[in-house]
mmCIF file of C-alpha atoms in Angstrom:
data_model
loop_
_atom_site.group_PDB
_atom_site.id
_atom_site.type_symbol
_atom_site.label_atom_id
_atom_site.label_comp_id
_atom_site.label_asym_id
_atom_site.label_seq_id
_atom_site.Cartn_x
_atom_site.Cartn_y
_atom_site.Cartn_z
ATOM 1 C CA UNK F 1 -49.643 77.013 9.693
ATOM 2 C CA UNK F 2 -49.486 73.325 10.695
ATOM 3 C CA UNK F 3 -51.524 71.983 6.833
ATOM 4 C CA UNK F 4 -48.917 74.602 5.703
ATOM 5 C CA UNK F 5 -46.000 72.175 7.569
ATOM 6 C CA UNK F 6 -47.191 69.566 6.579
ATOM 7 C CA UNK F 7 -47.603 69.447 3.148
ATOM 8 C CA UNK F 8 -44.127 70.442 3.062
ATOM 9 C CA UNK F 9 -43.244 67.415 5.277
ATOM 10 C CA UNK F 10 -45.154 65.031 2.754
ATOM 11 C CA UNK F 11 -43.811 67.619 -0.105
ATOM 12 C CA UNK F 12 -39.683 66.734 0.728
ATOM 13 C CA UNK F 13 -40.489 62.666 2.676
ATOM 14 C CA UNK F 14 -41.557 62.137 -1.120
ATOM 15 C CA UNK F 15 -38.584 64.023 -3.192
ATOM 16 C CA UNK F 16 -37.075 62.140 -1.259
ATOM 17 C CA UNK F 17 -38.325 58.989 -2.384
ATOM 18 C CA UNK F 18 -38.204 59.430 -5.389
ATOM 19 C CA UNK F 19 -34.073 59.410 -5.209
ATOM 20 C CA UNK F 20 -34.285 56.486 -3.719
ATOM 21 C CA UNK F 21 -36.366 54.344 -5.871
ATOM 22 C CA UNK F 22 -34.459 55.483 -8.266
ATOM 23 C CA UNK F 23 -30.620 54.886 -7.262
ATOM 24 C CA UNK F 24 -32.116 51.923 -6.528
ATOM 25 C CA UNK F 25 -33.682 51.526 -9.337
ATOM 26 C CA UNK F 26 -29.529 52.213 -10.662
ATOM 27 C CA UNK F 27 -27.953 49.809 -7.714
ATOM 28 C CA UNK F 28 -29.696 47.156 -9.353
ATOM 29 C CA UNK F 29 -28.795 47.819 -12.775
ATOM 30 C CA UNK F 30 -26.046 47.845 -12.583
ATOM 31 C CA UNK F 31 -25.096 44.865 -10.533
ATOM 32 C CA UNK F 32 -27.546 43.068 -13.305
ATOM 33 C CA UNK F 33 -24.545 44.794 -15.378
ATOM 34 C CA UNK F 34 -21.426 44.750 -12.952
ATOM 35 C CA UNK F 35 -21.821 40.023 -12.573
ATOM 36 C CA UNK F 36 -17.850 38.760 -12.035
ATOM 37 C CA UNK F 37 -17.841 36.857 -15.555
ATOM 38 C CA UNK F 38 -18.307 39.916 -16.934
ATOM 39 C CA UNK F 39 -21.900 40.221 -18.988
ATOM 40 C CA UNK F 40 -21.688 41.022 -23.718
ATOM 41 C CA UNK F 41 -24.395 43.346 -25.481
ATOM 42 C CA UNK F 42 -25.361 44.628 -29.220
ATOM 43 C CA UNK F 43 -25.152 48.297 -28.937
ATOM 44 C CA UNK F 44 -26.291 50.538 -31.220
ATOM 45 C CA UNK F 45 -25.230 54.324 -31.312
ATOM 46 C CA UNK F 46 -26.666 57.278 -33.029
ATOM 47 C CA UNK F 47 -25.784 61.336 -32.544
ATOM 48 C CA UNK F 48 -24.328 64.295 -33.544
ATOM 49 C CA UNK F 49 -20.868 62.327 -32.888
ATOM 50 C CA UNK F 50 -21.895 60.059 -35.557
ATOM 51 C CA UNK F 51 -24.112 56.722 -35.755
ATOM 52 C CA UNK F 52 -22.470 53.283 -35.181
ATOM 53 C CA UNK F 53 -23.324 49.897 -33.615
ATOM 54 C CA UNK F 54 -21.399 46.834 -32.412
ATOM 55 C CA UNK F 55 -20.655 44.945 -29.573
ATOM 56 C CA UNK F 56 -20.085 45.663 -26.123
ATOM 57 C CA UNK F 57 -18.126 43.127 -23.578
ATOM 58 C CA UNK F 58 -17.968 44.301 -19.520
ATOM 59 C CA UNK F 59 -17.007 42.970 -16.710
ATOM 60 C CA UNK F 60 -16.479 45.677 -13.665
ATOM 61 C CA UNK F 61 -14.738 48.977 -15.053
ATOM 62 C CA UNK F 62 -13.122 46.912 -17.295
ATOM 63 C CA UNK F 63 -14.472 46.561 -21.259
ATOM 64 C CA UNK F 64 -14.251 45.492 -25.142
ATOM 65 C CA UNK F 65 -16.085 46.803 -27.848
ATOM 66 C CA UNK F 66 -16.143 46.469 -31.845
ATOM 67 C CA UNK F 67 -17.344 48.847 -34.199
ATOM 68 C CA UNK F 68 -17.301 48.204 -37.968
ATOM 69 C CA UNK F 69 -14.708 50.625 -37.716
ATOM 70 C CA UNK F 70 -12.520 50.720 -35.465
ATOM 71 C CA UNK F 71 -12.223 47.672 -31.636
ATOM 72 C CA UNK F 72 -11.302 49.746 -28.219
ATOM 73 C CA UNK F 73 -9.811 47.539 -24.896
ATOM 74 C CA UNK F 74 -10.414 49.385 -22.187
ATOM 75 C CA UNK F 75 -8.783 47.397 -19.032
ATOM 76 C CA UNK F 76 -10.090 49.917 -16.160
ATOM 77 C CA UNK F 77 -7.058 52.266 -16.576
ATOM 78 C CA UNK F 78 -6.089 51.666 -20.064
ATOM 79 C CA UNK F 79 -7.560 52.712 -23.405
ATOM 80 C CA UNK F 80 -6.346 51.049 -26.979
ATOM 81 C CA UNK F 81 -8.307 52.062 -29.831
ATOM 82 C CA UNK F 82 -7.047 50.053 -33.168
ATOM 83 C CA UNK F 83 -8.411 52.209 -36.015
ATOM 84 C CA UNK F 84 -9.559 49.798 -39.207
ATOM 85 C CA UNK F 85 -8.967 52.150 -41.316
ATOM 86 C CA UNK F 86 -5.470 53.672 -41.563
ATOM 87 C CA UNK F 87 -3.623 49.919 -38.881
ATOM 88 C CA UNK F 88 -2.517 52.800 -36.549
ATOM 89 C CA UNK F 89 -3.558 52.334 -31.970
ATOM 90 C CA UNK F 90 -4.007 54.550 -29.908
ATOM 91 C CA UNK F 91 -3.424 54.064 -26.588
ATOM 92 C CA UNK F 92 -4.212 56.594 -23.974
ATOM 93 C CA UNK F 93 -6.124 57.083 -20.192
ATOM 94 C CA UNK F 94 -9.324 58.258 -20.554
ATOM 95 C CA UNK F 95 -11.319 60.969 -18.198
ATOM 96 C CA UNK F 96 -14.888 59.681 -17.460
ATOM 97 C CA UNK F 97 -16.611 61.884 -20.257
ATOM 98 C CA UNK F 98 -14.203 60.238 -22.903
ATOM 99 C CA UNK F 99 -15.352 56.602 -21.539
ATOM 100 C CA UNK F 100 -19.304 57.395 -21.331
ATOM 101 C CA UNK F 101 -19.165 58.591 -24.345
ATOM 102 C CA UNK F 102 -17.212 54.922 -25.827
ATOM 103 C CA UNK F 103 -19.343 52.870 -23.707
ATOM 104 C CA UNK F 104 -23.385 52.858 -22.704
ATOM 105 C CA UNK F 105 -22.329 51.334 -19.490
ATOM 106 C CA UNK F 106 -19.994 53.938 -18.012
ATOM 107 C CA UNK F 107 -23.201 55.145 -16.023
ATOM 108 C CA UNK F 108 -22.646 52.345 -13.456
ATOM 109 C CA UNK F 109 -18.887 54.198 -12.378
ATOM 110 C CA UNK F 110 -21.287 57.658 -12.474
ATOM 111 C CA UNK F 111 -24.726 58.125 -10.913
ATOM 112 C CA UNK F 112 -23.624 58.593 -7.279
ATOM 113 C CA UNK F 113 -21.726 60.922 -7.258
ATOM 114 C CA UNK F 114 -21.715 63.837 -8.575
ATOM 115 C CA UNK F 115 -25.521 63.857 -9.909
ATOM 116 C CA UNK F 116 -29.378 64.385 -9.185
ATOM 117 C CA UNK F 117 -31.095 61.649 -9.934
ATOM 118 C CA UNK F 118 -35.181 61.265 -10.704
ATOM 119 C CA UNK F 119 -37.547 58.131 -11.838
ATOM 120 C CA UNK F 120 -40.653 57.488 -13.993
ATOM 121 C CA UNK F 121 -42.168 54.733 -14.644
ATOM 122 C CA UNK F 122 -42.928 54.216 -18.557
ATOM 123 C CA UNK F 123 -44.831 50.550 -19.139
ATOM 124 C CA UNK F 124 -42.010 47.729 -19.038
ATOM 125 C CA UNK F 125 -39.271 49.933 -18.041
ATOM 126 C CA UNK F 126 -37.875 52.875 -15.896
ATOM 127 C CA UNK F 127 -36.391 55.521 -16.746
ATOM 128 C CA UNK F 128 -33.837 57.680 -14.580
ATOM 129 C CA UNK F 129 -33.008 60.745 -15.386
ATOM 130 C CA UNK F 130 -29.221 62.321 -13.784
ATOM 131 C CA UNK F 131 -28.790 66.101 -13.291
ATOM 132 C CA UNK F 132 -24.784 67.124 -12.898
ATOM 133 C CA UNK F 133 -24.742 69.267 -9.396
ATOM 134 C CA UNK F 134 -21.074 70.304 -10.423
ATOM 135 C CA UNK F 135 -20.199 72.357 -13.517
ATOM 136 C CA UNK F 136 -16.877 70.213 -13.746
ATOM 137 C CA UNK F 137 -19.178 67.485 -15.723
ATOM 138 C CA UNK F 138 -18.816 66.715 -18.619
ATOM 139 C CA UNK F 139 -22.034 64.885 -18.670
ATOM 140 C CA UNK F 140 -25.007 67.101 -17.608
ATOM 141 C CA UNK F 141 -27.655 65.147 -17.901
ATOM 142 C CA UNK F 142 -28.406 61.187 -18.494
ATOM 143 C CA UNK F 143 -31.646 59.522 -19.778
ATOM 144 C CA UNK F 144 -31.587 55.520 -18.470
ATOM 145 C CA UNK F 145 -33.918 53.873 -19.782
ATOM 146 C CA UNK F 146 -33.532 50.649 -17.409
ATOM 147 C CA UNK F 147 -36.637 46.788 -18.123
ATOM 148 C CA UNK F 148 -38.196 46.090 -15.082
ATOM 149 C CA UNK F 149 -38.481 43.301 -15.072
ATOM 150 C CA UNK F 150 -35.149 42.615 -15.901
ATOM 151 C CA UNK F 151 -33.571 45.376 -14.656
ATOM 152 C CA UNK F 152 -30.857 45.509 -18.189
ATOM 153 C CA UNK F 153 -30.424 49.360 -19.435
ATOM 154 C CA UNK F 154 -31.965 48.615 -22.869
ATOM 155 C CA UNK F 155 -30.640 53.360 -23.593
ATOM 156 C CA UNK F 156 -28.837 55.835 -22.818
ATOM 157 C CA UNK F 157 -29.441 58.839 -23.960
ATOM 158 C CA UNK F 158 -26.707 61.489 -22.213
ATOM 159 C CA UNK F 159 -26.076 64.756 -22.804
ATOM 160 C CA UNK F 160 -22.386 66.255 -23.483
ATOM 161 C CA UNK F 161 -21.719 70.033 -23.276
ATOM 162 C CA UNK F 162 -24.652 70.780 -26.302
ATOM 163 C CA UNK F 163 -24.903 67.335 -28.518
ATOM 164 C CA UNK F 164 -27.038 64.250 -27.066
ATOM 165 C CA UNK F 165 -25.559 60.954 -28.274
ATOM 166 C CA UNK F 166 -27.783 58.156 -27.958
ATOM 167 C CA UNK F 167 -26.990 54.580 -26.925
ATOM 168 C CA UNK F 168 -29.641 51.379 -28.313
ATOM 169 C CA UNK F 169 -28.735 47.690 -26.127
ATOM 170 C CA UNK F 170 -29.939 44.558 -26.828
ATOM 171 C CA UNK F 171 -29.367 41.034 -26.061
ATOM 172 C CA UNK F 172 -27.043 41.460 -22.884
ATOM 173 C CA UNK F 173 -26.556 38.511 -21.462
ATOM 174 C CA UNK F 174 -23.713 36.671 -18.861
ATOM 175 C CA UNK F 175 -21.075 34.703 -20.078
ATOM 176 C CA UNK F 176 -17.692 34.430 -18.437
ATOM 177 C CA UNK F 177 -15.017 36.233 -19.930
ATOM 178 C CA UNK F 178 -11.245 36.433 -19.778
ATOM 179 C CA UNK F 179 -9.299 39.265 -18.128
ATOM 180 C CA UNK F 180 -6.806 38.863 -21.677
ATOM 181 C CA UNK F 181 -10.308 40.304 -23.461
ATOM 182 C CA UNK F 182 -9.907 43.439 -22.392
ATOM 183 C CA UNK F 183 -6.425 44.294 -23.003
ATOM 184 C CA UNK F 184 -4.897 45.144 -26.726
ATOM 185 C CA UNK F 185 -2.857 42.684 -27.906
ATOM 186 C CA UNK F 186 -0.091 43.314 -30.555
ATOM 187 C CA UNK F 187 0.628 39.633 -31.877
ATOM 188 C CA UNK F 188 -2.901 39.374 -33.196
ATOM 189 C CA UNK F 189 -1.795 42.959 -34.848
ATOM 190 C CA UNK F 190 1.289 42.241 -35.688
ATOM 191 C CA UNK F 191 1.005 45.610 -38.630
ATOM 192 C CA UNK F 192 -0.782 48.450 -36.661
ATOM 193 C CA UNK F 193 1.713 51.035 -35.650
ATOM 194 C CA UNK F 194 1.126 51.899 -31.561
ATOM 195 C CA UNK F 195 0.699 55.367 -30.663
ATOM 196 C CA UNK F 196 1.582 56.642 -27.463
ATOM 197 C CA UNK F 197 -0.810 59.676 -26.535
ATOM 198 C CA UNK F 198 -0.093 59.259 -22.444
#
């Protein structure tokens, strides 16, 4: 009986240590990309929602992403999406799932609540697997690959519904970014039609 109790206790301690380690890695990754001045990076996305590439600037929960098809601004509450092909700006208040589908770094706002985490090590990277603990979560699973040395995320793979999307991230650099970069400025797009979807 003592042996069984010891084995169960050891298994529970290992599971707890693994979860704490996954959380610690995510905490360090979040700290690396939430610098007060901001960060910029290149990204490439692929999956069932289509393929594209571009650049993204992040400062806390705010982001500004540019692709050949669109430019997106998010100031922490409101999102503006400028579609180049029809010179139109859609204004919305996005959901958590919508933000994650656009911003590969949004995992930093998700992992602390509503997800279980496990940690694996592969070569020069950590791979954190997040699994939703609630059916209400639109994003059911995430795999986040994080460089062991810099704690910079290099890939985010997420499952939304039954569809996987993959974001490959490169050239992450800290950079001073003014708050104005995260809000749409109508003066820069004088001919664009603005459609408020809020």
